[in-house]
Short mmCIF file of C-alpha atoms in Angstrom, two decimals:
data_model
loop_
_atom_site.label_atom_id
_atom_site.label_comp_id
_atom_site.label_asym_id
_atom_site.label_seq_id
_atom_site.Cartn_x
_atom_site.Cartn_y
_atom_site.Cartn_z
CA MET A 977 54.97 54.52 94.39
CA GLU A 978 54.16 57.96 95.74
CA ARG A 979 53.42 59.19 92.23
CA ILE A 980 50.28 57.06 91.91
CA PRO A 981 48.34 58.78 94.75
CA VAL A 982 49.37 62.17 93.34
CA ILE A 983 48.12 61.22 89.87
CA CYS A 984 44.90 59.86 91.35
CA PHE A 985 44.42 63.08 93.29
CA ILE A 986 44.89 65.16 90.14
CA LEU A 987 42.42 62.98 88.22
CA VAL A 988 39.84 63.35 90.99
CA ILE A 989 40.24 67.15 90.92
CA LEU A 990 39.89 67.22 87.13
CA TYR A 991 36.79 65.04 87.38
CA PHE A 992 35.08 67.39 89.82
CA ILE A 993 36.03 70.45 87.73
CA SER A 994 34.68 68.92 84.51
CA THR A 995 31.51 67.76 86.29
CA LYS A 996 30.92 71.25 87.62
CA MET A 997 31.42 72.76 84.17
CA VAL A 998 28.94 70.32 82.62
CA CYS A 999 26.42 70.99 85.39
CA ASN A 1000 26.78 74.73 84.93
CA GLY A 1001 26.28 74.30 81.20
CA HIS A 1002 23.11 72.31 81.76
CA THR A 1003 21.91 74.88 84.27
CA HIS A 1004 22.48 77.67 81.75
CA ILE A 1005 20.55 75.80 79.05
CA ASP A 1006 17.78 74.93 81.51
CA ASN A 1007 17.48 78.61 82.48
CA ASN A 1008 17.23 79.54 78.80
CA ILE A 1009 14.50 76.98 78.25
CA GLN A 1010 12.49 78.17 81.24
CA SER A 1011 12.81 81.80 80.20
CA GLU A 1012 11.80 81.18 76.58
CA ARG A 1013 8.88 78.97 77.59
CA LYS A 1014 7.56 81.47 80.13
CA ALA A 1015 7.67 84.29 77.55
CA LEU A 1016 5.58 82.17 75.16
CA VAL A 1017 3.12 81.11 77.88
CA ASP A 1018 2.64 84.75 78.91
CA PHE A 1019 2.09 85.69 75.27
CA LYS A 1020 -0.51 82.95 74.85
CA SER A 1021 -2.33 83.99 78.03
CA GLY A 1022 -3.27 87.32 76.45
CA LEU A 1023 -4.74 85.75 73.32
CA THR A 1024 -8.26 84.62 72.57
CA ASP A 1025 -8.18 81.41 70.56
CA PRO A 1026 -11.74 80.25 69.73
CA ASN A 1027 -10.64 77.41 67.45
CA ASN A 1028 -7.84 76.07 69.69
CA ARG A 1029 -5.10 76.78 67.17
CA LEU A 1030 -2.65 76.88 70.08
CA LEU A 1031 -3.77 73.58 71.59
CA SER A 1032 -0.21 72.24 71.31
CA TRP A 1033 1.08 75.08 73.51
CA LYS A 1034 1.33 73.06 76.71
CA GLY A 1035 3.98 71.09 78.52
CA ASN A 1036 7.68 71.93 78.60
CA ASN A 1037 8.70 71.12 75.02
CA TYR A 1038 7.81 74.49 73.50
CA PHE A 1039 10.15 73.78 70.58
CA TYR A 1040 7.47 71.40 69.27
CA TRP A 1041 4.60 73.87 69.64
CA GLN A 1042 2.62 74.87 66.57
CA GLY A 1043 4.13 77.91 64.85
CA ILE A 1044 7.34 77.94 66.91
CA SER A 1045 10.83 77.37 65.51
CA CYS A 1046 13.97 77.30 67.67
CA GLU A 1047 17.70 77.41 67.21
CA ASN A 1048 19.29 73.98 67.47
CA GLY A 1049 21.25 73.41 70.65
CA THR A 1050 20.30 76.56 72.55
CA ARG A 1051 16.52 76.18 72.02
CA PHE A 1052 16.22 79.96 71.64
CA VAL A 1053 12.99 80.91 69.83
CA VAL A 1054 13.85 82.36 66.41
CA SER A 1055 10.47 82.26 64.68
CA ILE A 1056 6.79 82.70 65.59
CA ASN A 1057 4.41 82.10 62.69
CA LEU A 1058 0.77 82.51 63.74
CA ARG A 1059 -0.58 83.68 60.40
CA ASN A 1060 -4.26 82.80 60.07
CA PRO A 1061 -4.26 79.72 57.77
CA TYR A 1062 -7.75 80.56 56.46
CA PRO A 1063 -7.76 84.37 56.16
CA HIS A 1064 -10.64 84.56 53.69
CA GLU A 1065 -13.09 82.32 55.54
CA ASN A 1066 -15.21 85.40 56.27
CA VAL A 1067 -15.99 86.18 52.60
CA PHE A 1068 -19.66 85.43 53.24
CA GLY A 1069 -19.87 87.80 56.18
CA ASN A 1070 -18.92 85.41 58.96
CA GLN A 1071 -15.96 86.25 61.19
CA SER A 1072 -13.25 83.65 60.70
CA SER A 1073 -13.20 81.26 63.64
CA MET A 1074 -9.48 80.83 63.07
CA ASN A 1075 -8.72 84.42 64.07
CA LEU A 1076 -6.58 85.01 67.12
CA SER A 1077 -7.49 88.15 69.03
CA GLY A 1078 -6.92 89.74 72.43
CA VAL A 1079 -3.81 91.48 73.76
CA ILE A 1080 -0.24 91.07 72.50
CA SER A 1081 1.87 90.56 75.61
CA HIS A 1082 5.02 92.56 76.25
CA SER A 1083 6.66 89.21 77.08
CA LEU A 1084 7.65 88.83 73.42
CA ILE A 1085 10.44 91.32 74.05
CA LYS A 1086 12.13 88.66 76.23
CA LEU A 1087 12.68 86.49 73.15
CA LYS A 1088 16.05 88.09 72.41
CA TYR A 1089 16.84 85.90 69.40
CA LEU A 1090 13.49 86.21 67.63
CA LYS A 1091 14.03 86.96 63.93
CA TYR A 1092 10.69 86.11 62.31
CA LEU A 1093 7.26 87.25 63.54
CA ASP A 1094 4.07 86.75 61.52
CA LEU A 1095 0.72 87.61 63.09
CA SER A 1096 -1.05 88.39 59.82
CA PHE A 1097 -4.77 87.98 59.11
CA ASN A 1098 -5.79 87.77 62.75
CA SER A 1099 -8.05 90.22 64.57
CA PHE A 1100 -6.39 92.36 67.23
CA LYS A 1101 -8.77 95.29 66.83
CA PRO A 1102 -9.27 97.80 68.18
CA ILE A 1103 -5.71 98.18 69.51
CA PRO A 1104 -2.65 99.98 68.07
CA ILE A 1105 0.51 98.24 66.94
CA PRO A 1106 2.47 97.67 70.18
CA GLN A 1107 5.29 100.15 70.79
CA PHE A 1108 7.60 97.44 72.11
CA PHE A 1109 7.90 95.88 68.64
CA GLY A 1110 10.41 98.66 67.98
CA SER A 1111 12.74 97.15 70.61
CA MET A 1112 12.91 93.69 68.98
CA LYS A 1113 16.09 94.58 67.11
CA ASN A 1114 16.95 91.09 65.83
CA LEU A 1115 13.81 90.92 63.70
CA ILE A 1116 14.41 90.27 60.02
CA TYR A 1117 10.77 89.59 59.07
CA LEU A 1118 7.71 91.35 60.54
CA ASN A 1119 4.24 90.76 59.11
CA LEU A 1120 1.38 92.56 60.87
CA SER A 1121 -0.90 92.81 57.84
CA HIS A 1122 -4.68 92.63 58.08
CA CYS A 1123 -4.67 92.30 61.86
CA GLY A 1124 -7.23 95.02 62.60
CA PHE A 1125 -4.70 97.36 64.20
CA ILE A 1126 -5.73 101.00 64.44
CA GLY A 1127 -4.08 104.33 65.17
CA LEU A 1128 -0.61 105.72 64.56
CA ILE A 1129 2.05 103.27 63.40
CA PRO A 1130 4.86 103.63 65.98
CA SER A 1131 7.89 105.48 64.66
CA ASN A 1132 10.26 103.39 66.79
CA LEU A 1133 9.87 100.60 64.22
CA GLY A 1134 12.69 102.58 62.63
CA ASN A 1135 14.98 100.97 65.23
CA LEU A 1136 14.71 97.64 63.40
CA SER A 1137 17.75 98.16 61.19
CA ASN A 1138 18.05 94.40 60.47
CA LEU A 1139 14.53 94.20 59.07
CA GLN A 1140 14.32 92.89 55.50
CA TYR A 1141 10.55 92.37 55.20
CA LEU A 1142 7.90 94.68 56.67
CA ASP A 1143 4.16 94.44 56.03
CA PHE A 1144 1.53 96.35 57.97
CA SER A 1145 -1.08 96.49 55.20
CA SER A 1146 -4.60 97.11 56.42
CA GLU A 1147 -8.15 96.53 55.31
CA TYR A 1148 -9.75 99.78 54.15
CA THR A 1149 -12.60 100.88 56.38
CA TYR A 1150 -13.87 104.11 54.81
CA HIS A 1151 -13.82 106.22 51.66
CA ASN A 1152 -12.23 109.67 51.58
CA ASP A 1153 -11.44 112.27 48.90
CA PHE A 1154 -8.44 110.29 47.66
CA GLY A 1155 -9.83 106.77 47.68
CA TYR A 1156 -10.21 104.09 50.30
CA SER A 1157 -8.35 104.25 53.57
CA SER A 1158 -8.17 102.71 57.02
CA ASP A 1159 -7.84 103.61 60.69
CA LEU A 1160 -4.11 102.86 60.54
CA PHE A 1161 -2.00 105.89 59.62
CA ILE A 1162 1.44 107.50 59.55
CA LYS A 1163 2.05 111.21 60.23
CA ASN A 1164 5.79 111.41 59.61
CA ILE A 1165 7.45 108.77 57.47
CA GLU A 1166 11.04 109.84 58.13
CA TRP A 1167 11.64 106.90 60.51
CA MET A 1168 11.53 104.51 57.56
CA SER A 1169 14.85 105.89 56.29
CA SER A 1170 16.57 103.98 59.12
CA LEU A 1171 15.41 100.62 57.75
CA VAL A 1172 18.58 100.26 55.69
CA SER A 1173 18.28 96.45 55.29
CA LEU A 1174 14.72 96.58 53.98
CA LYS A 1175 13.97 94.69 50.76
CA HIS A 1176 10.19 94.36 50.85
CA LEU A 1177 7.81 97.08 52.10
CA ARG A 1178 4.03 96.72 52.08
CA ALA A 1179 1.70 99.34 53.51
CA ASN A 1180 -1.43 98.89 51.39
CA ASN A 1181 -4.48 100.86 52.60
CA VAL A 1182 -2.50 102.60 55.37
CA ASN A 1183 -3.44 106.30 55.44
CA LEU A 1184 -0.38 108.29 54.27
CA SER A 1185 -2.25 111.49 53.43
CA MET A 1186 -0.37 113.42 56.14
CA VAL A 1187 3.14 112.63 54.89
CA GLY A 1188 2.84 114.84 51.80
CA SER A 1189 5.60 114.42 49.20
CA GLN A 1190 8.08 113.25 51.86
CA TRP A 1191 7.52 109.58 51.11
CA ILE A 1192 9.58 109.39 47.94
CA GLU A 1193 12.66 111.06 49.49
CA VAL A 1194 12.52 108.68 52.45
CA LEU A 1195 12.21 105.57 50.27
CA ASN A 1196 15.06 106.87 48.14
CA LYS A 1197 17.31 106.34 51.19
CA LEU A 1198 16.67 102.58 51.27
CA PRO A 1199 19.56 101.20 49.19
CA ILE A 1200 18.37 97.62 48.60
CA LEU A 1201 14.58 98.04 48.50
CA ARG A 1202 13.20 95.65 45.86
CA GLU A 1203 9.43 95.80 46.37
CA LEU A 1204 7.24 98.78 47.25
CA HIS A 1205 3.48 98.38 47.75
CA PHE A 1206 1.59 101.59 48.60
CA ASP A 1207 -1.83 100.79 47.13
CA GLY A 1208 -4.78 102.79 48.45
CA CYS A 1209 -2.68 104.95 50.78
CA SER A 1210 -4.48 108.28 50.15
CA LEU A 1211 -1.41 109.78 48.50
CA PHE A 1212 -2.34 112.65 46.20
CA GLY A 1213 -1.08 115.40 43.91
CA SER A 1214 1.92 114.57 41.74
CA ILE A 1215 4.39 111.73 42.14
CA PRO A 1216 7.35 113.80 43.32
CA SER A 1217 10.79 113.44 41.81
CA PRO A 1218 13.58 112.71 44.33
CA SER A 1219 16.58 115.04 44.42
CA SER A 1220 18.73 112.13 43.21
CA ILE A 1221 17.63 108.68 42.15
CA ASN A 1222 18.95 105.82 44.28
CA LEU A 1223 16.06 103.39 43.82
CA THR A 1224 18.06 101.23 41.44
CA SER A 1225 17.21 97.94 43.19
CA LEU A 1226 13.45 98.30 42.83
CA ALA A 1227 11.84 95.48 40.86
CA ILE A 1228 8.20 96.14 41.81
CA ILE A 1229 6.43 99.46 42.38
CA SER A 1230 2.72 99.36 43.12
CA ILE A 1231 1.00 102.67 43.95
CA ARG A 1232 -2.49 101.91 42.64
CA PHE A 1233 -5.72 103.56 43.77
CA ASN A 1234 -4.27 106.74 45.20
CA GLY A 1235 -5.17 110.32 44.35
CA PHE A 1236 -2.30 111.18 42.01
CA ASN A 1237 -3.36 113.77 39.46
CA SER A 1238 -0.47 114.87 37.26
CA MET A 1239 1.69 114.09 34.25
CA PHE A 1240 3.29 110.67 34.15
CA PRO A 1241 6.49 110.76 36.32
CA ILE A 1242 9.18 110.54 33.63
CA TRP A 1243 11.85 110.23 36.33
CA LEU A 1244 10.73 106.62 36.78
CA LEU A 1245 12.62 105.91 33.56
CA ASN A 1246 15.79 106.51 35.55
CA VAL A 1247 15.19 103.69 38.01
CA SER A 1248 18.15 101.89 36.48
CA SER A 1249 21.88 101.75 36.85
CA ILE A 1250 22.38 103.87 33.68
CA PRO A 1251 19.76 106.64 33.73
CA SER A 1252 20.47 107.85 30.20
CA SER A 1253 19.66 104.50 28.65
CA ILE A 1254 16.01 103.51 28.47
CA GLU A 1255 17.11 100.01 27.47
CA ASN A 1256 18.46 99.60 31.02
CA PHE A 1257 15.02 100.10 32.52
CA CYS A 1258 15.01 96.33 33.14
CA ASN A 1259 15.61 96.46 36.88
CA LEU A 1260 11.98 97.47 37.27
CA ARG A 1261 9.87 94.42 36.42
CA TYR A 1262 6.42 95.62 37.42
CA LEU A 1263 4.99 99.13 37.66
CA TYR A 1264 1.38 99.35 38.81
CA LEU A 1265 -0.31 102.76 38.54
CA ARG A 1266 -3.97 101.88 37.96
CA GLY A 1267 -6.62 103.92 39.76
CA ASN A 1268 -4.80 107.25 39.47
CA ASN A 1269 -5.29 110.18 37.09
CA LEU A 1270 -1.94 110.35 35.29
CA ASN A 1271 -1.59 112.06 31.93
CA GLY A 1272 0.96 111.96 29.14
CA SER A 1273 2.36 109.70 26.46
CA LEU A 1274 4.01 106.38 27.21
CA PRO A 1275 5.77 105.43 23.98
CA GLU A 1276 9.26 105.91 25.44
CA ILE A 1277 8.44 103.63 28.35
CA ILE A 1278 6.89 100.97 26.13
CA ASN A 1279 9.85 101.06 23.74
CA GLY A 1280 12.30 100.98 26.60
CA THR A 1281 10.83 97.83 28.08
CA LYS A 1282 10.63 95.77 24.89
CA THR A 1283 14.00 94.15 25.54
CA CYS A 1284 13.17 92.99 29.07
CA ASN A 1285 10.30 91.60 31.12
CA SER A 1286 8.96 94.84 32.58
CA LYS A 1287 5.19 95.19 32.81
CA ILE A 1288 3.21 98.39 33.30
CA GLY A 1289 -0.34 98.35 34.55
#
């Protein structure tokens, strides 16, 4: 008979322990929710939203807010997609009413699990790309294109070693000796060599005139880069040959409307796994060179691409 009270006592203890664990778990999740929500609210408070695109950003259920995606269970924010849905509304000279503008709050850095950030085709001018973006090390996708950013692109973006997609293409704002360019520029491109996970790189109309021939050696260090878009970047002279060719994953190269003035870069034939065989030039699907002053004969290239889907333009 004495065993029953003992068993009851043990069950009561186990009940209180399990209840405390559940409560602590709920408290932890509740703290996460409050922290994530506050970071988003602070971010929104710095934005100007003339067309009320962020009208849904109210209440506690931030996981249902427009443009926000969260991880199931934890409710951590993993994606913010605020791309302007009508980026070309201003083709007749009227500023798009869908543009977000204002200040990008440092609170975004508190979203520790954020992997996807798209702010493209908004109007954050005239401010530079925020330095703190370089501390958001879980980012896989970062699209800051056509946002009106000006000034030096921060080199600490090189800290984003998990990044697979990077686009900071700009609208050109003036004409220089090498073509059209913008108020967004890079002085030293070496930091890009740390982006070892990068597959897609777009920097159209970003002023790269100060990087010299360094750009090709840096890109040559990106082992899985598949797309390169450097249109209108004020690059000039010859297209330099890298010391060794590691760009075997490249499927698209677009370097149109620069100031290249030289013979055609024959080394591009070796962007393949077997450099000696022109027939293996099939890794490269598209090569865009229009708007440069390149000289030379292309029969080898044309013949080498007959057996695959490569296109040169």
